[in-house]
Coordinates of C-alpha atoms and ligand atoms in Angstrom, one line a residue:
A157 CA 102.8 116.4 121.5
T158 CA 104.9 118.3 124.1
A159 CA 108.4 116.8 124.1
Y160 CA 109.7 116.0 127.5
A161 CA 113.2 116.5 128.4
A162 CA 115.2 113.4 128.0
D163 CA 118.7 112.0 128.2
L164 CA 119.4 109.5 125.3
V165 CA 122.3 107.3 126.0
V166 CA 123.6 105.5 122.9
F167 CA 125.9 102.5 123.6
G168 CA 128.0 102.1 120.4
G169 CA 127.5 105.9 120.0
T170 CA 130.3 106.4 117.6
G171 CA 129.6 103.2 115.6
D172 CA 128.3 102.9 112.1
L173 CA 124.5 102.8 113.0
S174 CA 125.0 105.8 115.2
M175 CA 126.8 108.0 112.3
R176 CA 124.7 106.8 109.5
K177 CA 121.1 106.5 110.8
L178 CA 120.7 107.6 114.6
L179 CA 122.4 111.0 114.5
P180 CA 120.9 112.1 111.2
A181 CA 117.6 110.9 112.4
L182 CA 117.9 112.8 115.8
Y183 CA 118.9 116.0 113.8
H184 CA 115.7 115.9 112.0
C185 CA 113.7 115.2 115.1
D186 CA 115.2 118.5 116.6
R187 CA 114.7 120.3 113.4
D188 CA 111.1 119.4 113.4
G189 CA 110.7 120.5 117.1
R190 CA 110.3 117.0 118.4
L191 CA 113.2 117.3 121.1
S192 CA 112.8 119.4 124.1
P193 CA 115.4 122.1 124.3
E194 CA 117.0 120.3 127.1
T195 CA 117.3 116.9 125.6
R196 CA 120.8 115.5 125.6
I197 CA 122.3 112.8 123.4
I198 CA 124.9 110.8 125.3
A199 CA 127.2 108.6 123.2
M200 CA 129.1 105.9 124.9
S201 CA 132.1 104.3 123.2
R202 CA 135.7 103.2 123.7
G203 CA 136.9 105.9 121.9
G204 CA 138.3 108.1 124.5
L205 CA 136.8 111.2 123.1
T206 CA 135.8 114.5 124.8
D207 CA 132.6 116.2 124.2
D208 CA 134.3 118.5 121.7
D209 CA 136.1 115.8 119.9
F210 CA 132.7 113.9 119.5
R211 CA 130.9 117.0 118.2
G212 CA 133.9 117.5 115.8
K213 CA 133.5 113.9 114.7
V214 CA 129.7 114.4 114.1
D215 CA 130.3 117.6 112.4
A216 CA 132.7 116.0 110.0
G217 CA 130.7 112.7 109.4
V218 CA 127.1 113.5 109.8
R219 CA 126.7 117.1 108.6
R220 CA 126.9 116.2 104.9
Q221 CA 124.0 113.7 105.4
V222 CA 121.5 116.5 106.4
P223 CA 120.3 119.6 104.8
A224 CA 122.8 122.4 105.2
D225 CA 120.2 125.4 105.3
D226 CA 120.1 125.8 109.0
P227 CA 123.5 126.3 110.3
D228 CA 122.0 127.7 113.8
G229 CA 120.0 124.7 114.1
W230 CA 123.1 122.4 113.3
R231 CA 125.1 124.2 116.2
R232 CA 122.2 123.9 118.7
F233 CA 122.2 120.2 117.8
L234 CA 125.9 119.8 118.3
G235 CA 125.4 121.4 121.7
R236 CA 123.2 118.6 122.8
L237 CA 125.8 115.9 122.2
H238 CA 128.1 114.4 124.9
H239 CA 130.6 111.6 124.9
V240 CA 131.4 109.1 127.8
S241 CA 134.3 106.7 127.3
V242 CA 133.9 103.4 128.7
D243 CA 135.4 100.0 127.5
V244 CA 132.1 98.3 127.3
G245 CA 133.4 95.4 125.6
R246 CA 135.9 94.4 128.4
R247 CA 133.4 94.7 131.0
A248 CA 130.8 92.8 129.1
G249 CA 133.4 90.1 128.6
G250 CA 133.4 89.6 132.3
D251 CA 136.5 91.7 133.3
D252 CA 136.0 93.3 136.6
T253 CA 138.3 96.1 136.2
D254 CA 136.7 99.3 137.6
L255 CA 135.7 101.2 134.6
P256 CA 135.4 105.1 135.3
G257 CA 133.0 105.4 132.4
W258 CA 130.1 104.1 134.4
S259 CA 130.8 106.6 137.2
A260 CA 131.3 109.4 134.5
L261 CA 127.9 108.5 133.0
A262 CA 126.2 108.4 136.5
A263 CA 127.7 112.0 137.2
L264 CA 126.3 113.4 133.9
L265 CA 122.8 111.8 134.8
A266 CA 122.8 112.7 138.4
G267 CA 120.0 114.9 139.5
Q268 CA 118.1 114.3 136.3
E269 CA 115.7 111.4 137.4
E270 CA 112.7 113.4 136.7
R271 CA 113.8 113.3 132.9
D272 CA 112.9 110.5 130.6
R273 CA 115.8 108.4 130.1
V274 CA 116.6 106.1 127.1
F275 CA 119.4 103.5 127.1
Y276 CA 119.8 102.8 123.3
L277 CA 122.0 99.6 122.8
A278 CA 123.4 99.8 119.3
S279 CA 126.0 97.3 120.5
P280 CA 126.3 93.6 119.9
P281 CA 123.5 91.2 121.5
R282 CA 125.9 89.6 124.0
T283 CA 126.3 93.0 125.6
F284 CA 122.7 93.7 126.3
G285 CA 122.3 91.6 129.5
P286 CA 125.6 92.8 130.9
F287 CA 124.9 96.6 130.1
C288 CA 121.4 96.4 131.8
R289 CA 123.1 94.9 134.9
E290 CA 125.6 97.7 135.1
L291 CA 123.1 100.3 134.6
A292 CA 121.1 99.0 137.4
A293 CA 124.2 98.3 139.6
A294 CA 124.9 102.0 139.1
G295 CA 121.6 103.0 140.2
L296 CA 120.8 104.6 136.7
V297 CA 117.4 102.7 135.9
T298 CA 114.7 105.1 136.9
P299 CA 110.9 104.6 136.6
R300 CA 111.1 106.8 133.5
S301 CA 113.8 104.7 131.8
R302 CA 113.4 102.8 128.7
V303 CA 115.7 100.6 126.9
V304 CA 116.2 100.1 123.1
L305 CA 117.5 96.9 121.7
E306 CA 119.0 96.8 118.1
K307 CA 118.8 93.7 116.3
P308 CA 120.1 90.9 116.0
L309 CA 118.2 89.8 119.0
G310 CA 120.1 86.6 119.7
H311 CA 121.0 84.1 117.1
D312 CA 118.3 81.5 117.7
L313 CA 115.3 81.0 120.0
V314 CA 117.4 79.9 123.2
S315 CA 119.7 83.0 122.9
A316 CA 116.9 85.3 122.3
R317 CA 115.2 84.0 125.4
R318 CA 118.2 84.5 127.4
I319 CA 118.7 88.0 126.3
N320 CA 115.0 88.8 127.0
D321 CA 115.3 87.1 130.5
E322 CA 118.4 89.2 131.3
V323 CA 117.0 92.5 130.1
G324 CA 113.6 91.5 131.6
A325 CA 115.3 91.2 135.0
I326 CA 116.0 95.0 135.1
F327 CA 113.5 96.5 132.9
D328 CA 109.6 95.8 132.5
E329 CA 108.3 94.7 129.2
R330 CA 106.6 98.0 128.8
Q331 CA 110.0 99.8 129.0
I332 CA 111.7 97.5 126.5
F333 CA 111.9 98.7 122.8
R334 CA 112.9 96.0 120.4
I335 CA 113.9 97.7 117.1
D336 CA 113.1 96.4 113.7
H337 CA 113.6 99.4 111.6
Y338 CA 111.5 98.2 108.7
L339 CA 108.4 98.7 110.9
G340 CA 109.5 102.5 110.9
K341 CA 109.2 102.8 107.1
E342 CA 106.4 104.7 105.8
T343 CA 105.1 102.2 103.3
V344 CA 105.0 99.7 106.0
Q345 CA 102.7 101.8 108.1
N346 CA 100.9 102.8 105.1
L347 CA 100.1 99.1 104.4
L348 CA 97.8 99.1 107.7
V349 CA 96.1 102.4 106.3
L350 CA 95.7 100.7 102.9
R351 CA 94.2 97.7 104.2
F352 CA 92.0 99.1 107.2
A353 CA 91.0 102.4 106.1
N354 CA 89.6 101.5 102.7
A355 CA 86.8 99.3 102.1
F356 CA 87.6 97.5 99.0
L357 CA 90.6 95.5 99.7
E358 CA 89.6 93.6 102.8
P359 CA 86.8 91.6 101.1
I360 CA 89.2 90.1 98.6
W361 CA 92.1 89.9 101.2
N362 CA 92.0 86.2 101.2
S363 CA 92.7 82.8 99.7
L364 CA 89.4 83.1 97.6
W365 CA 91.0 86.0 95.6
I366 CA 94.8 85.9 96.2
D367 CA 96.8 83.2 94.5
H368 CA 100.1 84.1 96.3
V369 CA 102.1 86.9 98.0
Q370 CA 105.9 87.5 97.1
I371 CA 107.9 89.7 99.7
T372 CA 111.3 90.6 98.3
V373 CA 114.0 92.7 100.0
A374 CA 117.0 92.9 97.4
E375 CA 120.1 94.7 97.9
T376 CA 122.9 95.7 95.6
V377 CA 125.4 96.1 98.5
G378 CA 127.7 93.1 99.5
T379 CA 129.1 92.8 102.9
P380 CA 132.5 94.4 102.8
G381 CA 134.0 95.0 106.4
R382 CA 131.1 92.9 107.9
R383 CA 132.6 89.4 107.8
G384 CA 133.0 89.4 111.8
Y385 CA 129.2 89.8 112.0
Y386 CA 127.8 88.2 108.8
D387 CA 129.7 84.7 109.2
H388 CA 127.6 84.3 112.2
A389 CA 124.5 85.7 110.8
G390 CA 123.6 85.1 107.1
A391 CA 120.4 86.3 105.3
L392 CA 118.2 84.2 107.3
R393 CA 119.0 85.8 110.8
D394 CA 120.0 89.2 109.4
M395 CA 117.0 89.8 107.4
V396 CA 114.1 87.1 107.2
Q397 CA 113.9 86.5 111.1
N398 CA 113.1 90.2 111.4
H399 CA 112.3 92.4 108.5
L400 CA 110.6 90.1 106.0
L401 CA 108.6 88.2 108.7
Q402 CA 107.5 91.6 110.1
L403 CA 106.4 92.6 106.3
L404 CA 104.5 89.2 106.1
C405 CA 102.7 89.9 109.5
M406 CA 101.7 93.3 108.5
T407 CA 100.5 91.8 105.1
A408 CA 98.6 88.7 106.6
M409 CA 97.3 89.9 110.1
E410 CA 93.7 90.1 110.9
P411 CA 92.1 93.5 111.5
P412 CA 92.9 94.8 114.9
A413 CA 89.9 96.1 116.8
R414 CA 91.8 99.2 117.6
N415 CA 94.8 101.2 116.6
D416 CA 96.4 100.2 119.8
R417 CA 100.0 98.9 120.7
E418 CA 98.6 95.5 122.2
A419 CA 95.9 95.0 119.5
I420 CA 98.3 95.3 116.6
R421 CA 101.1 93.1 118.1
D422 CA 98.6 90.5 119.2
E423 CA 97.4 90.1 115.7
K424 CA 101.0 89.9 114.4
V425 CA 102.0 87.2 117.0
K426 CA 98.9 85.0 115.9
V427 CA 100.4 85.1 112.2
L428 CA 103.8 83.9 113.4
Q429 CA 102.2 81.3 115.4
S430 CA 100.2 80.1 112.5
L431 CA 103.3 79.7 110.3
L432 CA 103.7 76.1 108.9
P433 CA 106.9 74.7 110.5
I434 CA 109.6 73.8 107.8
T435 CA 111.7 70.8 109.4
G436 CA 114.2 68.4 108.2
T437 CA 113.9 67.5 104.6
E438 CA 111.1 69.7 103.9
A439 CA 113.8 72.5 103.8
D440 CA 115.1 71.2 100.7
R441 CA 111.7 71.6 99.1
F442 CA 110.6 74.9 100.5
T443 CA 113.9 76.8 101.1
V444 CA 116.8 77.9 99.0
R445 CA 120.0 79.5 100.1
G446 CA 122.8 81.1 98.1
Q447 CA 126.1 82.8 98.2
Y448 CA 127.5 85.2 95.7
T449 CA 130.6 84.7 93.7
E450 CA 133.0 86.9 92.0
A451 CA 131.4 88.3 88.9
A452 CA 131.2 91.8 87.0
G453 CA 134.0 93.3 88.8
M454 CA 132.5 92.5 92.1
P455 CA 134.2 90.2 94.7
G456 CA 132.7 87.2 95.7
Y457 CA 131.5 86.7 99.4
L458 CA 134.6 84.8 100.3
H459 CA 136.8 87.6 99.0
E460 CA 135.0 90.6 100.3
P461 CA 137.5 92.7 102.1
G462 CA 136.6 92.1 105.8
S463 CA 138.0 92.5 109.1
T464 CA 138.9 88.8 109.5
P465 CA 139.8 86.3 106.7
P466 CA 137.3 83.9 105.5
T467 CA 137.0 80.6 107.3
E468 CA 135.2 77.3 106.9
A469 CA 132.2 79.0 108.2
S470 CA 132.1 81.6 105.8
R471 CA 131.8 79.1 103.1
R472 CA 128.5 78.0 104.6
V473 CA 127.1 81.3 105.0
E474 CA 124.0 82.2 103.0
T475 CA 124.0 85.8 101.4
F476 CA 120.6 85.1 99.7
A477 CA 117.6 83.2 101.1
A478 CA 114.1 82.3 99.6
I479 CA 111.4 80.5 101.5
R480 CA 108.1 79.3 100.6
A481 CA 106.1 80.0 103.8
E482 CA 102.4 79.2 104.5
I483 CA 100.3 80.5 107.0
R484 CA 97.7 77.8 108.5
N485 CA 94.5 79.7 109.1
W486 CA 91.0 80.5 107.4
R487 CA 92.2 83.5 105.7
W488 CA 95.4 82.0 104.1
A489 CA 95.2 78.4 103.8
G490 CA 96.8 77.3 100.7
V491 CA 98.2 80.6 99.7
P492 CA 102.1 80.5 99.5
F493 CA 104.0 83.4 100.7
Y494 CA 107.2 83.5 99.1
L495 CA 110.1 85.3 100.8
R496 CA 113.3 86.3 99.3
T497 CA 116.3 88.5 100.2
G498 CA 119.9 88.7 99.1
K499 CA 123.0 90.8 98.6
R500 CA 124.6 91.7 95.4
L501 CA 121.4 91.4 93.4
P502 CA 121.1 93.6 90.2
R503 CA 118.7 96.3 91.8
R504 CA 117.8 97.6 95.2
T505 CA 114.2 96.7 95.6
S506 CA 111.9 96.0 98.6
E507 CA 108.3 95.3 97.7
I508 CA 105.4 93.1 98.5
V509 CA 103.6 91.7 95.6
V510 CA 100.0 90.3 96.0
Q511 CA 99.2 88.3 93.0
F512 CA 95.4 88.0 92.6
K513 CA 93.7 84.8 91.0
D514 CA 92.6 85.0 87.4
V515 CA 89.0 86.1 86.7
P516 CA 86.6 83.1 87.1
H517 CA 85.6 83.1 83.6
S518 CA 87.3 85.0 80.8
I519 CA 85.6 86.3 77.7
F520 CA 88.5 88.0 76.3
P521 CA 91.8 86.3 75.1
G522 CA 95.0 87.1 76.7
G523 CA 94.2 88.6 80.1
T524 CA 96.6 88.5 83.0
P525 CA 95.5 88.4 86.7
N526 CA 95.6 91.5 88.9
R527 CA 98.7 92.2 90.8
L528 CA 98.9 94.8 93.5
V529 CA 102.6 96.0 94.2
L530 CA 103.6 97.8 97.4
R531 CA 107.0 99.2 96.9
L532 CA 109.1 100.1 100.0
Q533 CA 112.3 100.8 98.2
P534 CA 113.8 102.7 96.3
E535 CA 110.7 105.1 95.9
E536 CA 107.7 104.3 97.9
G537 CA 104.6 103.7 96.0
I538 CA 101.7 101.5 95.4
E539 CA 100.7 100.1 92.0
L540 CA 97.6 98.1 91.1
H541 CA 98.0 96.4 87.7
I542 CA 94.5 96.2 86.0
M543 CA 93.3 95.1 82.8
A544 CA 92.5 97.6 80.2
K545 CA 91.5 97.6 76.7
E546 CA 94.1 98.8 74.3
P547 CA 92.5 101.6 71.9
G548 CA 91.8 100.4 68.5
A549 CA 88.7 99.4 66.4
G550 CA 89.9 95.8 65.8
E551 CA 89.6 92.9 68.0
V552 CA 89.7 93.7 71.8
A553 CA 93.2 93.5 73.0
L554 CA 93.9 93.5 76.8
K555 CA 96.9 95.2 78.4
P556 CA 97.7 95.3 82.2
V557 CA 98.2 98.9 83.2
P558 CA 99.1 100.3 86.5
L559 CA 97.0 102.5 88.8
S560 CA 99.8 104.1 90.5
L561 CA 100.5 106.2 93.5
S562 CA 103.7 107.6 94.0
F563 CA 104.4 109.0 97.4
G564 CA 107.0 111.3 96.3
E565 CA 104.7 112.8 93.7
T566 CA 101.4 113.0 95.7
F567 CA 102.9 114.3 99.1
T568 CA 105.3 117.1 98.8
A569 CA 106.4 116.6 102.4
R570 CA 109.6 114.9 103.0
V571 CA 109.3 111.3 103.8
P572 CA 110.8 110.7 107.2
E573 CA 113.5 107.9 107.7
A574 CA 112.4 104.9 109.7
Y575 CA 114.5 105.8 112.4
E576 CA 113.0 109.2 112.8
R577 CA 109.6 107.7 113.4
L578 CA 111.0 105.1 115.6
L579 CA 113.1 107.3 117.9
T580 CA 110.2 109.8 118.1
D581 CA 108.1 106.8 119.3
V582 CA 110.7 105.8 121.8
L583 CA 110.7 109.3 123.1
A584 CA 107.0 109.4 123.3
A585 CA 106.9 105.8 125.0
N586 CA 104.8 104.6 122.2
P587 CA 105.8 100.7 121.5
T588 CA 103.3 100.0 118.7
L589 CA 106.0 99.7 116.1
F590 CA 108.4 97.8 118.4
M591 CA 108.6 93.9 118.8
R592 CA 107.0 92.5 121.9
R593 CA 109.0 89.6 123.5
D594 CA 106.6 86.9 122.4
E595 CA 106.7 88.1 118.7
V596 CA 110.6 87.9 118.6
E597 CA 110.4 84.5 120.2
A598 CA 107.5 83.3 117.8
A599 CA 109.7 84.4 114.9
W600 CA 112.7 82.5 116.1
R601 CA 110.6 79.3 116.8
W602 CA 109.7 79.1 113.1
I603 CA 113.5 80.1 111.9
D604 CA 115.2 77.8 114.2
P605 CA 114.2 74.3 112.4
I606 CA 115.3 76.0 109.1
L607 CA 118.7 76.8 110.4
A608 CA 119.0 73.4 111.8
A609 CA 118.3 71.8 108.6
W610 CA 120.7 74.0 106.9
E611 CA 123.3 73.3 109.4
S612 CA 123.1 69.8 109.3
S613 CA 123.2 69.6 105.5
A614 CA 126.1 68.5 103.6
D615 CA 125.4 70.9 100.7
L616 CA 126.9 74.3 100.5
P617 CA 124.9 77.5 99.5
E618 CA 124.0 77.6 95.9
P619 CA 126.5 80.0 94.2
Y620 CA 125.1 82.9 92.3
P621 CA 127.2 85.4 90.5
A622 CA 127.4 89.0 91.9
G623 CA 125.1 91.3 90.2
S624 CA 122.8 88.3 89.0
T625 CA 119.1 87.6 90.0
G626 CA 120.1 84.9 92.6
P627 CA 120.6 81.1 92.4
A628 CA 118.5 79.0 90.0
G629 CA 116.8 77.1 92.9
A630 CA 115.0 80.4 93.9
H631 CA 113.3 80.6 90.3
E632 CA 112.6 76.7 90.7
L633 CA 110.8 77.3 94.2
L634 CA 108.1 79.2 92.2
G635 CA 108.6 77.8 88.7
R636 CA 107.5 74.3 89.8
S637 CA 104.0 75.5 90.5
G638 CA 104.0 77.6 87.3
R639 CA 104.7 80.9 89.2
A640 CA 107.4 83.4 88.7
W641 CA 108.9 86.3 90.7
H642 CA 107.8 89.5 89.8
E643 CA 110.7 91.5 88.4
E644 CA 110.4 95.1 87.6
E645 CA 109.8 95.7 84.0
Ligands
LIG227 C1 119.8 95.6 108.4 C2 120.8 94.4 107.9 O1 118.9 95.1 109.4 O2 119.1 96.0 107.2 C3 121.6 94.8 106.8 O3 121.6 94.3 109.1 C4 120.8 95.4 105.6 O4 122.3 93.7 106.4 C5 119.7 96.5 106.2 O5 121.6 95.9 104.5 C6 118.8 97.0 105.0 O6 118.1 98.0 105.5 P1 117.5 98.9 104.5 O7 116.6 100.1 105.2 O8 118.7 99.7 103.8 O9 116.7 98.2 103.5

């Protein structure tokens, strides 16, 4: 597809997300010919940098994250970069001082109304509404403009609605791109292909054949330097409300009639709306929260170096969450979906495990039920565990063996990072992999009562040692129905 000339304005443009994810992804888009030669990348920050300072910063901080084999291409990429200083935090806080940054941005964009214009808000959610208003007041919102919102989109349903209203007052829903970077991961898109471009899975993708589903996003990292954010977030808001629920939707949705932006998102919303609410004391039975403590040379959550010292609120924050979810519809009635995520776990793995039921009638001793593992991280792959006969002339002995697809070995092309796919889609105005307003709100509607139950509980999160597999409660959550988490062998 032809790439149109675009101006991509990144708020928080010198921040962590920009330096670690957005700029490397944009470099790859450039390298692959997916940016028009005239496309500009304009970082907005408080930094007081000139264009050259910013280019120097990117050269020092981003270059080592990308292949070094094309120095000319890298120079061309640096040439696209601009910086505009604006004390966005102050203005968003209601300070009316005239801020020259907005006029500097307006000057840079003047006369470029025919280009695509993307405002990427990689800034805290409280700034989304004020920034959109500023952009409109400065006359910068054109019919070809789009706005990209990074997560977290609010901290509960009410605040999410407010943000959606504020942004919606300036931009049409079709111009609003709410990012969940998990949707940009190759395996997540591949899940739709696996389910809907193959005939053999769909007939058994239901409660008749499937015992339960496990969705795990385990991280080894802690939260150093993130206390300011994480104390107000916790695993439920940071990971479950968005990433894990999106994985659940992709796994559980009905086949859409078309590969089309609204058709796919319509099916996802239906899944979210079918989730059985977990309220009040049910939270004790169906949810588990944990917080890591010092172990194996790693600090506990309360002692992670952070920008601010721990408070009473820090003690209540969950760095681990596990939930037994249920989808009330014909396909999934009675099939538990176990969700689990946590920081400082022993291995970085993200996977969806579909656990099939046992054979209806076994004629061999010792079989175990089939299991399909969709691995997102660290290496993307798909494994179907099937029963095979161990070679030998004696009694038939069964052994589960994997039919295994490694993307890295099967496809030699480089696997793009999630942000490359998503930025490409924003530039092409394709919102399929972005969350629609009703989707975000349906997710919060299910999360809110769990948050409320946790907040009103006298208990603190269950401690688990850093580097362990999480609190004992998470194992009991499955154990009491005779199930167990799939751990990598
Ligand atoms: C982010 C969360 O959305 O996702 C982080 O805010 C988390 O806490 C990250 O570490 C995980 O993303 P990935 O792509 O590394 O699995």
